[in-house]
PDB file of C-alpha atoms (C1' of nucleotides) in Angstrom:
ATOM      1  CA  MET A   1       3.034   0.735  21.301  1.00 60.00           C
ATOM      2  CA  ASN A   2       1.033   3.852  20.450  1.00 75.00           C
ATOM      3  CA  LYS A   3      -2.556   3.243  19.427  1.00 88.00           C
ATOM      4  CA  LEU A   4      -3.715   6.795  18.880  1.00 93.00           C
ATOM      5  CA  PRO A   5      -3.725   6.591  15.076  1.00 94.00           C
ATOM      6  CA  GLU A   6      -5.970   3.532  14.971  1.00 96.00           C
ATOM      7  CA  THR A   7      -8.247   5.088  17.564  1.00 95.00           C
ATOM      8  CA  VAL A   8      -8.595   8.327  15.654  1.00 96.00           C
ATOM      9  CA  PHE A   9      -9.356   6.605  12.393  1.00 97.00           C
ATOM     10  CA  LYS A  10     -11.820   4.247  13.993  1.00 97.00           C
ATOM     11  CA  ALA A  11     -13.601   7.282  15.384  1.00 96.00           C
ATOM     12  CA  LEU A  12     -13.938   8.668  11.870  1.00 97.00           C
ATOM     13  CA  SER A  13     -15.037   5.394  10.311  1.00 97.00           C
ATOM     14  CA  ASP A  14     -18.628   5.524  11.537  1.00 97.00           C
ATOM     15  CA  SER A  15     -21.053   7.815   9.741  1.00 97.00           C
ATOM     16  CA  THR A  16     -22.767   9.074  12.877  1.00 97.00           C
ATOM     17  CA  ARG A  17     -19.460  10.001  14.472  1.00 98.00           C
ATOM     18  CA  LEU A  18     -18.165  11.539  11.263  1.00 98.00           C
ATOM     19  CA  ARG A  19     -21.233  13.768  11.048  1.00 98.00           C
ATOM     20  CA  CYS A  20     -20.831  14.854  14.664  1.00 98.00           C
ATOM     21  CA  LEU A  21     -17.134  15.516  14.308  1.00 98.00           C
ATOM     22  CA  THR A  22     -17.639  17.439  11.109  1.00 98.00           C
ATOM     23  CA  LEU A  23     -20.211  19.666  12.781  1.00 97.00           C
ATOM     24  CA  LEU A  24     -17.961  20.173  15.788  1.00 97.00           C
ATOM     25  CA  SER A  25     -15.004  20.963  13.578  1.00 97.00           C
ATOM     26  CA  LEU A  26     -16.943  23.505  11.549  1.00 97.00           C
ATOM     27  CA  GLU A  27     -19.092  25.022  14.294  1.00 95.00           C
ATOM     28  CA  GLY A  28     -16.737  24.870  17.231  1.00 93.00           C
ATOM     29  CA  GLU A  29     -18.852  23.802  20.176  1.00 95.00           C
ATOM     30  CA  LEU A  30     -22.255  22.136  20.257  1.00 96.00           C
ATOM     31  CA  CYS A  31     -24.479  20.498  22.810  1.00 95.00           C
ATOM     32  CA  VAL A  32     -26.042  17.080  22.426  1.00 97.00           C
ATOM     33  CA  CYS A  33     -29.468  18.401  21.511  1.00 95.00           C
ATOM     34  CA  GLU A  34     -27.990  20.524  18.729  1.00 96.00           C
ATOM     35  CA  LEU A  35     -26.133  17.548  17.317  1.00 97.00           C
ATOM     36  CA  THR A  36     -29.190  15.342  17.671  1.00 97.00           C
ATOM     37  CA  HIS A  37     -31.350  17.890  15.873  1.00 96.00           C
ATOM     38  CA  ALA A  38     -28.821  18.445  13.115  1.00 97.00           C
ATOM     39  CA  ILE A  39     -28.165  14.843  12.189  1.00 97.00           C
ATOM     40  CA  GLN A  40     -31.662  13.617  13.043  1.00 96.00           C
ATOM     41  CA  MET A  41     -30.672  10.523  14.951  1.00 97.00           C
ATOM     42  CA  PRO A  42     -32.103   9.215  18.223  1.00 97.00           C
ATOM     43  CA  GLN A  43     -30.616  10.986  21.246  1.00 97.00           C
ATOM     44  CA  PRO A  44     -29.323   7.811  22.943  1.00 97.00           C
ATOM     45  CA  LYS A  45     -27.517   6.905  19.769  1.00 97.00           C
ATOM     46  CA  VAL A  46     -25.827  10.289  19.527  1.00 98.00           C
ATOM     47  CA  SER A  47     -24.995  10.172  23.217  1.00 97.00           C
ATOM     48  CA  ARG A  48     -23.407   6.756  22.945  1.00 97.00           C
ATOM     49  CA  HIS A  49     -21.199   7.821  20.049  1.00 98.00           C
ATOM     50  CA  LEU A  50     -20.172  10.986  21.853  1.00 98.00           C
ATOM     51  CA  ALA A  51     -19.235   8.908  24.899  1.00 97.00           C
ATOM     52  CA  LEU A  52     -17.040   6.760  22.690  1.00 97.00           C
ATOM     53  CA  LEU A  53     -15.373   9.843  21.218  1.00 97.00           C
ATOM     54  CA  ARG A  54     -14.849  11.270  24.703  1.00 97.00           C
ATOM     55  CA  GLU A  55     -13.313   8.065  26.018  1.00 95.00           C
ATOM     56  CA  SER A  56     -11.036   7.985  22.993  1.00 95.00           C
ATOM     57  CA  GLY A  57      -9.855  11.517  23.745  1.00 95.00           C
ATOM     58  CA  ILE A  58     -11.125  12.876  20.431  1.00 97.00           C
ATOM     59  CA  VAL A  59     -13.594  15.293  21.956  1.00 97.00           C
ATOM     60  CA  ALA A  60     -13.852  17.129  25.265  1.00 97.00           C
ATOM     61  CA  ASP A  61     -17.044  18.010  27.070  1.00 96.00           C
ATOM     62  CA  HIS A  62     -18.144  20.403  29.789  1.00 94.00           C
ATOM     63  CA  ARG A  63     -21.473  21.088  31.376  1.00 94.00           C
ATOM     64  CA  ARG A  64     -23.112  24.491  31.208  1.00 91.00           C
ATOM     65  CA  GLY A  65     -26.332  24.394  33.188  1.00 90.00           C
ATOM     66  CA  GLN A  66     -28.685  21.924  31.624  1.00 92.00           C
ATOM     67  CA  TRP A  67     -26.551  21.312  28.601  1.00 94.00           C
ATOM     68  CA  ILE A  68     -23.350  19.466  27.958  1.00 96.00           C
ATOM     69  CA  PHE A  69     -21.204  20.944  25.243  1.00 96.00           C
ATOM     70  CA  TYR A  70     -18.780  18.998  23.121  1.00 97.00           C
ATOM     71  CA  ARG A  71     -15.838  20.216  21.143  1.00 97.00           C
ATOM     72  CA  ILE A  72     -12.845  18.741  19.382  1.00 97.00           C
ATOM     73  CA  ASN A  73     -10.275  18.029  22.091  1.00 97.00           C
ATOM     74  CA  PRO A  74      -7.794  20.919  21.901  1.00 97.00           C
ATOM     75  CA  GLY A  75      -5.175  18.675  23.490  1.00 96.00           C
ATOM     76  CA  LEU A  76      -4.940  16.390  20.457  1.00 96.00           C
ATOM     77  CA  PRO A  77      -1.638  16.331  18.562  1.00 97.00           C
ATOM     78  CA  SER A  78      -1.661  18.980  15.862  1.00 96.00           C
ATOM     79  CA  TRP A  79      -1.484  16.468  13.026  1.00 97.00           C
ATOM     80  CA  VAL A  80      -4.658  14.838  14.313  1.00 97.00           C
ATOM     81  CA  ARG A  81      -6.435  18.174  14.573  1.00 97.00           C
ATOM     82  CA  ASP A  82      -5.228  19.008  11.082  1.00 97.00           C
ATOM     83  CA  ILE A  83      -6.644  15.799   9.707  1.00 97.00           C
ATOM     84  CA  LEU A  84      -9.975  16.378  11.414  1.00 97.00           C
ATOM     85  CA  GLU A  85     -10.148  19.892  10.022  1.00 97.00           C
ATOM     86  CA  ARG A  86      -9.035  18.940   6.557  1.00 97.00           C
ATOM     87  CA  THR A  87     -11.569  16.147   6.416  1.00 97.00           C
ATOM     88  CA  ALA A  88     -14.390  18.366   7.641  1.00 97.00           C
ATOM     89  CA  ARG A  89     -13.504  21.048   5.097  1.00 97.00           C
ATOM     90  CA  GLU A  90     -13.406  18.544   2.247  1.00 97.00           C
ATOM     91  CA  ILE A  91     -16.644  16.748   2.979  1.00 97.00           C
ATOM     92  CA  ALA A  92     -18.589  19.800   4.127  1.00 96.00           C
ATOM     93  CA  PRO A  93     -19.981  20.557   0.634  1.00 97.00           C
ATOM     94  CA  THR A  94     -21.353  17.025   0.234  1.00 95.00           C
ATOM     95  CA  GLU A  95     -24.378  15.262   1.680  1.00 92.00           C
ATOM     96  CA  PRO A  96     -25.410  14.648   4.360  1.00 95.00           C
ATOM     97  CA  PHE A  97     -23.154  17.304   5.795  1.00 97.00           C
ATOM     98  CA  VAL A  98     -24.739  20.251   3.987  1.00 97.00           C
ATOM     99  CA  LEU A  99     -28.193  19.368   5.265  1.00 97.00           C
ATOM    100  CA  ASP A 100     -26.828  18.777   8.757  1.00 97.00           C
ATOM    101  CA  ARG A 101     -25.535  22.329   8.912  1.00 97.00           C
ATOM    102  CA  GLU A 102     -28.736  23.730   7.456  1.00 96.00           C
ATOM    103  CA  ARG A 103     -30.808  22.003  10.109  1.00 95.00           C
ATOM    104  CA  LEU A 104     -28.473  23.296  12.770  1.00 95.00           C
ATOM    105  CA  ALA A 105     -28.689  26.848  11.447  1.00 93.00           C
ATOM    106  CA  ASN A 106     -32.480  26.704  11.345  1.00 91.00           C
ATOM    107  CA  MET A 107     -32.877  25.143  14.770  1.00 91.00           C
ATOM    108  CA  VAL A 108     -35.124  27.191  17.056  1.00 89.00           C
ATOM    109  CA  GLY A 109     -34.252  27.684  20.712  1.00 84.00           C
ATOM    110  CA  ARG A 110     -30.590  26.842  20.385  1.00 87.00           C
ATOM    111  CA  PRO A 111     -28.642  27.071  23.620  1.00 85.00           C
ATOM    112  CA  GLY A 112     -26.591  29.562  21.655  1.00 67.00           C
ATOM    113  CA  ALA A 113     -23.174  28.570  22.808  1.00 49.00           C
ATOM    114  CA  THR A 114     -21.647  29.589  19.532  1.00 48.00           C
ATOM    115  CA  CYS A 115     -23.725  32.754  19.084  1.00 43.00           C
ATOM    116  CA  VAL A 116     -21.756  35.918  18.564  1.00 41.00           C
ATOM    117  CA  VAL A 117     -21.638  37.503  21.988  1.00 41.00           C
TER     118      VAL A 117
ATOM    119  CA  MET B   1     -24.595   9.453  -0.455  1.00 59.00           C
ATOM    120  CA  ASN B   2     -20.827   9.350  -0.638  1.00 74.00           C
ATOM    121  CA  LYS B   3     -19.170   6.749   1.553  1.00 88.00           C
ATOM    122  CA  LEU B   4     -15.539   7.292   0.621  1.00 93.00           C
ATOM    123  CA  PRO B   5     -14.597   9.074   3.850  1.00 94.00           C
ATOM    124  CA  GLU B   6     -15.871   6.287   6.088  1.00 96.00           C
ATOM    125  CA  THR B   7     -14.192   3.721   3.850  1.00 95.00           C
ATOM    126  CA  VAL B   8     -10.853   5.464   3.968  1.00 96.00           C
ATOM    127  CA  PHE B   9     -10.894   5.841   7.718  1.00 97.00           C
ATOM    128  CA  LYS B  10     -11.993   2.293   8.252  1.00 96.00           C
ATOM    129  CA  ALA B  11      -9.042   1.214   6.148  1.00 96.00           C
ATOM    130  CA  LEU B  12      -6.719   3.095   8.475  1.00 97.00           C
ATOM    131  CA  SER B  13      -8.351   1.831  11.662  1.00 97.00           C
ATOM    132  CA  ASP B  14      -6.742  -1.614  11.599  1.00 97.00           C
ATOM    133  CA  SER B  15      -3.122  -1.915  12.667  1.00 97.00           C
ATOM    134  CA  THR B  16      -2.139  -4.386   9.964  1.00 97.00           C
ATOM    135  CA  ARG B  17      -3.578  -2.160   7.256  1.00 98.00           C
ATOM    136  CA  LEU B  18      -2.071   0.958   8.789  1.00 98.00           C
ATOM    137  CA  ARG B  19       1.363  -0.647   8.762  1.00 98.00           C
ATOM    138  CA  CYS B  20       0.986  -1.691   5.136  1.00 98.00           C
ATOM    139  CA  LEU B  21      -0.305   1.694   4.061  1.00 98.00           C
ATOM    140  CA  THR B  22       2.451   3.492   5.918  1.00 98.00           C
ATOM    141  CA  LEU B  23       5.078   1.379   4.192  1.00 98.00           C
ATOM    142  CA  LEU B  24       3.444   1.921   0.814  1.00 97.00           C
ATOM    143  CA  SER B  25       3.190   5.627   1.411  1.00 97.00           C
ATOM    144  CA  LEU B  26       6.844   5.930   2.412  1.00 97.00           C
ATOM    145  CA  GLU B  27       8.367   3.397   0.026  1.00 95.00           C
ATOM    146  CA  GLY B  28       6.185   3.846  -3.010  1.00 93.00           C
ATOM    147  CA  GLU B  29       5.560   0.356  -4.300  1.00 95.00           C
ATOM    148  CA  LEU B  30       5.945  -2.998  -2.596  1.00 96.00           C
ATOM    149  CA  CYS B  31       5.035  -6.599  -3.287  1.00 96.00           C
ATOM    150  CA  VAL B  32       3.231  -8.867  -0.875  1.00 97.00           C
ATOM    151  CA  CYS B  33       6.333 -10.721   0.225  1.00 96.00           C
ATOM    152  CA  GLU B  34       8.092  -7.464   1.064  1.00 96.00           C
ATOM    153  CA  LEU B  35       5.143  -6.317   3.137  1.00 97.00           C
ATOM    154  CA  THR B  36       4.875  -9.713   4.786  1.00 97.00           C
ATOM    155  CA  HIS B  37       8.540  -9.704   5.661  1.00 97.00           C
ATOM    156  CA  ALA B  38       8.476  -6.133   6.947  1.00 97.00           C
ATOM    157  CA  ILE B  39       5.508  -6.407   9.268  1.00 97.00           C
ATOM    158  CA  GLN B  40       6.099 -10.060  10.170  1.00 97.00           C
ATOM    159  CA  MET B  41       2.541 -11.250   9.774  1.00 97.00           C
ATOM    160  CA  PRO B  42       1.283 -14.446   8.112  1.00 97.00           C
ATOM    161  CA  GLN B  43       1.067 -14.068   4.350  1.00 97.00           C
ATOM    162  CA  PRO B  44      -2.639 -14.954   4.113  1.00 97.00           C
ATOM    163  CA  LYS B  45      -3.394 -12.296   6.651  1.00 97.00           C
ATOM    164  CA  VAL B  46      -1.500  -9.637   4.741  1.00 98.00           C
ATOM    165  CA  SER B  47      -3.098 -10.777   1.516  1.00 97.00           C
ATOM    166  CA  ARG B  48      -6.592 -10.536   2.920  1.00 97.00           C
ATOM    167  CA  HIS B  49      -6.039  -7.007   4.190  1.00 98.00           C
ATOM    168  CA  LEU B  50      -4.554  -5.962   0.876  1.00 98.00           C
ATOM    169  CA  ALA B  51      -7.609  -7.372  -0.879  1.00 97.00           C
ATOM    170  CA  LEU B  52      -9.827  -5.277   1.354  1.00 97.00           C
ATOM    171  CA  LEU B  53      -7.788  -2.172   0.593  1.00 97.00           C
ATOM    172  CA  ARG B  54      -7.931  -2.927  -3.115  1.00 97.00           C
ATOM    173  CA  GLU B  55     -11.691  -3.424  -3.098  1.00 95.00           C
ATOM    174  CA  SER B  56     -12.049  -0.143  -1.216  1.00 95.00           C
ATOM    175  CA  GLY B  57     -10.035   1.633  -3.887  1.00 95.00           C
ATOM    176  CA  ILE B  58      -7.326   2.689  -1.441  1.00 97.00           C
ATOM    177  CA  VAL B  59      -4.545   0.793  -3.172  1.00 97.00           C
ATOM    178  CA  ALA B  60      -3.895  -0.356  -6.717  1.00 97.00           C
ATOM    179  CA  ASP B  61      -2.070  -3.507  -7.721  1.00 96.00           C
ATOM    180  CA  HIS B  62      -0.360  -4.858 -10.798  1.00 94.00           C
ATOM    181  CA  ARG B  63       1.446  -8.060 -11.508  1.00 94.00           C
ATOM    182  CA  ARG B  64       5.095  -8.104 -12.555  1.00 91.00           C
ATOM    183  CA  GLY B  65       6.155 -11.654 -13.224  1.00 90.00           C
ATOM    184  CA  GLN B  66       5.824 -13.695 -10.095  1.00 92.00           C
ATOM    185  CA  TRP B  67       5.097 -10.731  -7.889  1.00 94.00           C
ATOM    186  CA  ILE B  68       2.141  -8.511  -7.372  1.00 96.00           C
ATOM    187  CA  PHE B  69       3.001  -4.964  -6.449  1.00 96.00           C
ATOM    188  CA  TYR B  70       0.785  -2.682  -4.458  1.00 97.00           C
ATOM    189  CA  ARG B  71       0.802   1.086  -4.229  1.00 97.00           C
ATOM    190  CA  ILE B  72      -1.416   3.849  -2.912  1.00 97.00           C
ATOM    191  CA  ASN B  73      -4.088   4.351  -5.558  1.00 97.00           C
ATOM    192  CA  PRO B  74      -2.998   7.428  -7.520  1.00 97.00           C
ATOM    193  CA  GLY B  75      -6.641   7.995  -8.504  1.00 96.00           C
ATOM    194  CA  LEU B  76      -7.685   8.877  -4.975  1.00 96.00           C
ATOM    195  CA  PRO B  77      -8.871  12.433  -4.328  1.00 96.00           C
ATOM    196  CA  SER B  78      -5.940  14.626  -3.384  1.00 96.00           C
ATOM    197  CA  TRP B  79      -7.210  15.283   0.133  1.00 97.00           C
ATOM    198  CA  VAL B  80      -7.278  11.554   0.786  1.00 97.00           C
ATOM    199  CA  ARG B  81      -3.746  11.113  -0.544  1.00 97.00           C
ATOM    200  CA  ASP B  82      -2.676  14.068   1.591  1.00 97.00           C
ATOM    201  CA  ILE B  83      -4.130  12.485   4.701  1.00 97.00           C
ATOM    202  CA  LEU B  84      -2.450   9.177   3.976  1.00 97.00           C
ATOM    203  CA  GLU B  85       0.883  10.903   3.469  1.00 97.00           C
ATOM    204  CA  ARG B  86       0.543  13.158   6.473  1.00 97.00           C
ATOM    205  CA  THR B  87      -0.354  10.214   8.671  1.00 97.00           C
ATOM    206  CA  ALA B  88       2.532   8.113   7.406  1.00 97.00           C
ATOM    207  CA  ARG B  89       4.965  10.955   7.950  1.00 97.00           C
ATOM    208  CA  GLU B  90       3.735  11.549  11.493  1.00 97.00           C
ATOM    209  CA  ILE B  91       3.753   7.966  12.687  1.00 97.00           C
ATOM    210  CA  ALA B  92       6.882   6.889  10.808  1.00 97.00           C
ATOM    211  CA  PRO B  93       9.239   7.731  13.725  1.00 97.00           C
ATOM    212  CA  THR B  94       7.205   5.588  16.156  1.00 95.00           C
ATOM    213  CA  GLU B  95       6.943   1.857  16.686  1.00 93.00           C
ATOM    214  CA  PRO B  96       6.182  -0.471  15.070  1.00 96.00           C
ATOM    215  CA  PHE B  97       6.747   1.562  11.927  1.00 97.00           C
ATOM    216  CA  VAL B  98      10.459   2.177  12.463  1.00 97.00           C
ATOM    217  CA  LEU B  99      11.171  -1.529  12.821  1.00 97.00           C
ATOM    218  CA  ASP B 100       8.969  -2.324   9.826  1.00 97.00           C
ATOM    219  CA  ARG B 101      11.123  -0.111   7.612  1.00 97.00           C
ATOM    220  CA  GLU B 102      14.315  -1.531   9.051  1.00 96.00           C
ATOM    221  CA  ARG B 103      13.245  -5.066   8.296  1.00 96.00           C
ATOM    222  CA  LEU B 104      12.290  -4.017   4.802  1.00 95.00           C
ATOM    223  CA  ALA B 105      15.623  -2.319   4.236  1.00 94.00           C
ATOM    224  CA  ASN B 106      17.511  -5.363   5.485  1.00 92.00           C
ATOM    225  CA  MET B 107      15.472  -7.874   3.512  1.00 92.00           C
ATOM    226  CA  VAL B 108      17.615 -10.049   1.273  1.00 90.00           C
ATOM    227  CA  GLY B 109      16.515 -10.938  -2.235  1.00 84.00           C
ATOM    228  CA  ARG B 110      14.036  -8.116  -2.613  1.00 88.00           C
ATOM    229  CA  PRO B 111      12.313  -8.025  -5.981  1.00 85.00           C
ATOM    230  CA  GLY B 112      13.755  -4.541  -6.189  1.00 68.00           C
ATOM    231  CA  ALA B 113      10.807  -2.746  -7.642  1.00 49.00           C
ATOM    232  CA  THR B 114      11.805   0.443  -5.954  1.00 49.00           C
ATOM    233  CA  CYS B 115      15.451   0.224  -6.891  1.00 43.00           C
ATOM    234  CA  VAL B 116      16.781   3.159  -8.792  1.00 41.00           C
ATOM    235  CA  VAL B 117      16.622   2.113 -12.463  1.00 41.00           C
TER     236      VAL B 117
ATOM    237  C1'  DG C   1       4.465 -31.754 -16.775  1.00 72.90           C
ATOM    238  C1'  DC C   2       6.797 -30.935 -12.338  1.00 72.90           C
ATOM    239  C1'  DA C   3       8.812 -28.326  -8.578  1.00 72.90           C
ATOM    240  C1'  DA C   4       9.488 -24.079  -6.224  1.00 72.90           C
ATOM    241  C1'  DC C   5       7.707 -19.805  -5.263  1.00 72.90           C
ATOM    242  C1'  DT C   6       4.256 -16.060  -4.731  1.00 72.90           C
ATOM    243  C1'  DT C   7      -0.239 -14.708  -3.854  1.00 72.90           C
ATOM    244  C1'  DA C   8      -5.269 -15.456  -3.040  1.00 72.90           C
ATOM    245  C1'  DT C   9      -9.289 -17.726  -1.070  1.00 72.90           C
ATOM    246  C1'  DT C  10     -12.248 -20.596   1.836  1.00 72.90           C
ATOM    247  C1'  DC C  11     -13.936 -22.064   6.242  1.00 72.90           C
ATOM    248  C1'  DA C  12     -15.062 -21.895  10.973  1.00 72.90           C
ATOM    249  C1'  DT C  13     -14.747 -19.294  15.101  1.00 72.90           C
ATOM    250  C1'  DG C  14     -14.597 -15.656  18.339  1.00 72.90           C
ATOM    251  C1'  DA C  15     -14.595 -10.831  19.347  1.00 72.90           C
ATOM    252  C1'  DA C  16     -16.122  -6.274  18.510  1.00 72.90           C
ATOM    253  C1'  DA C  17     -19.338  -2.889  17.095  1.00 72.90           C
ATOM    254  C1'  DC C  18     -23.819  -0.728  16.012  1.00 72.90           C
ATOM    255  C1'  DT C  19     -28.612  -0.487  17.097  1.00 72.90           C
ATOM    256  C1'  DG C  20     -33.518   0.217  19.112  1.00 72.90           C
ATOM    257  C1'  DA C  21     -35.979   0.117  23.168  1.00 72.90           C
ATOM    258  C1'  DA C  22     -36.326   1.049  27.666  1.00 72.90           C
ATOM    259  C1'  DT C  23     -34.694   3.218  31.617  1.00 72.90           C
ATOM    260  C1'  DA C  24     -31.810   5.990  34.621  1.00 72.90           C
ATOM    261  C1'  DT C  25     -29.533  10.321  36.041  1.00 72.90           C
ATOM    262  C1'  DA C  26     -28.986  15.250  36.396  1.00 72.90           C
ATOM    263  C1'  DT C  27     -30.447  20.082  36.110  1.00 72.90           C
ATOM    264  C1'  DG C  28     -33.576  24.079  36.562  1.00 72.90           C
ATOM    265  C1'  DG C  29     -38.029  26.313  37.354  1.00 72.90           C
ATOM    266  C1'  DG C  30     -42.150  26.882  39.806  1.00 72.90           C
TER     267       DG C  30
ATOM    268  C1'  DC D   1     -41.264  18.503  45.974  1.00 72.90           C
ATOM    269  C1'  DC D   2     -42.791  17.948  41.226  1.00 72.90           C
ATOM    270  C1'  DC D   3     -42.289  18.349  36.513  1.00 72.90           C
ATOM    271  C1'  DA D   4     -40.081  19.240  32.159  1.00 72.90           C
ATOM    272  C1'  DT D   5     -35.901  19.072  29.770  1.00 72.90           C
ATOM    273  C1'  DA D   6     -31.315  17.279  28.648  1.00 72.90           C
ATOM    274  C1'  DT D   7     -28.172  13.649  28.738  1.00 72.90           C
ATOM    275  C1'  DA D   8     -26.398   8.970  29.844  1.00 72.90           C
ATOM    276  C1'  DT D   9     -26.638   4.005  30.429  1.00 72.90           C
ATOM    277  C1'  DT D  10     -28.186  -0.805  30.205  1.00 72.90           C
ATOM    278  C1'  DC D  11     -29.811  -4.768  27.694  1.00 72.90           C
ATOM    279  C1'  DA D  12     -30.483  -7.906  24.043  1.00 72.90           C
ATOM    280  C1'  DG D  13     -30.139  -8.801  19.265  1.00 72.90           C
ATOM    281  C1'  DT D  14     -27.805  -8.663  14.913  1.00 72.90           C
ATOM    282  C1'  DT D  15     -24.135  -7.834  12.003  1.00 72.90           C
ATOM    283  C1'  DT D  16     -19.548  -6.965  10.858  1.00 72.90           C
ATOM    284  C1'  DC D  17     -14.789  -7.917  11.276  1.00 72.90           C
ATOM    285  C1'  DA D  18     -10.285 -10.150  12.255  1.00 72.90           C
ATOM    286  C1'  DT D  19      -8.048 -14.414  12.647  1.00 72.90           C
ATOM    287  C1'  DG D  20      -5.562 -19.184  12.117  1.00 72.90           C
ATOM    288  C1'  DA D  21      -5.486 -23.116   9.497  1.00 72.90           C
ATOM    289  C1'  DA D  22      -5.799 -25.208   5.389  1.00 72.90           C
ATOM    290  C1'  DT D  23      -5.928 -25.013   0.578  1.00 72.90           C
ATOM    291  C1'  DA D  24      -6.194 -23.190  -4.073  1.00 72.90           C
ATOM    292  C1'  DA D  25      -4.447 -20.647  -7.991  1.00 72.90           C
ATOM    293  C1'  DG D  26      -1.029 -18.370 -10.948  1.00 72.90           C
ATOM    294  C1'  DT D  27       4.047 -17.916 -12.527  1.00 72.90           C
ATOM    295  C1'  DT D  28       8.699 -19.371 -13.643  1.00 72.90           C
ATOM    296  C1'  DG D  29      12.249 -22.443 -14.971  1.00 72.90           C
ATOM    297  C1'  DC D  30      13.669 -26.954 -15.884  1.00 72.90           C
TER     298       DC D  30
END
DNA sequence: GCAACTTATTCATGAAACTGAATATATGGG
DNA sequence: CCCATATATTCAGTTTCATGAATAAGTTGC
């Protein structure tokens, strides 16, 4: 019995996780401090939700020096990635997602993982 | 603050609801006894989940005689309907969704709402 | 009105999930 | 080694959610 669908949708059913996933979907790769700054939630809270997403296979992480970067798991089935992308695109112009991206864009001292090299 | 996305995904995060929604998405319109027969769950359980989906605006219902028929709410934003359809299409060939449709197809004495008129 | 059928609701219970607060772990620089 | 920064985890409390069992409510036909 495959439980991926339920898992994916449960991941999207919490507002903190939805904000993180939307940022990751739109921005590509972000570290915890960028996510924390963008959505303005306590770091342990963000970290806990990211752990849940990691254990569910929704996101992948890798350390780069001091920072740990998260991204949408490229190994997800394409229909799941499509749904994540479609959702992010649709809700991006609404709050709180617009403000989240603004705060991210204005953040000073970003690790710069997604900067144009 | 718009909470539709979270609501939609929460609706899909329970297996009973996902099975009902998948059947509704693939079959169009079904009454409670058809859903109950297809997914083989107690009627009060199915009814409660359908009530939740109705209150969330995910499905719409209307009475026809003795039966109450449910369908995906046509008033949902198109991206939400797309996600419901895409999901149903993707998981349809897996269990338990294949068996659900078989039981529905083999059900005797169906109210026949979806019969060709 | 009564019986059969379909659907909805209430109640009590147990499990799961989210949270703040505090704390622990890991990395890099001096 | 010490300190600052970044991230993760534990704990306890509260709320939400799913469930079985029992029951109620609406419809049809007699």
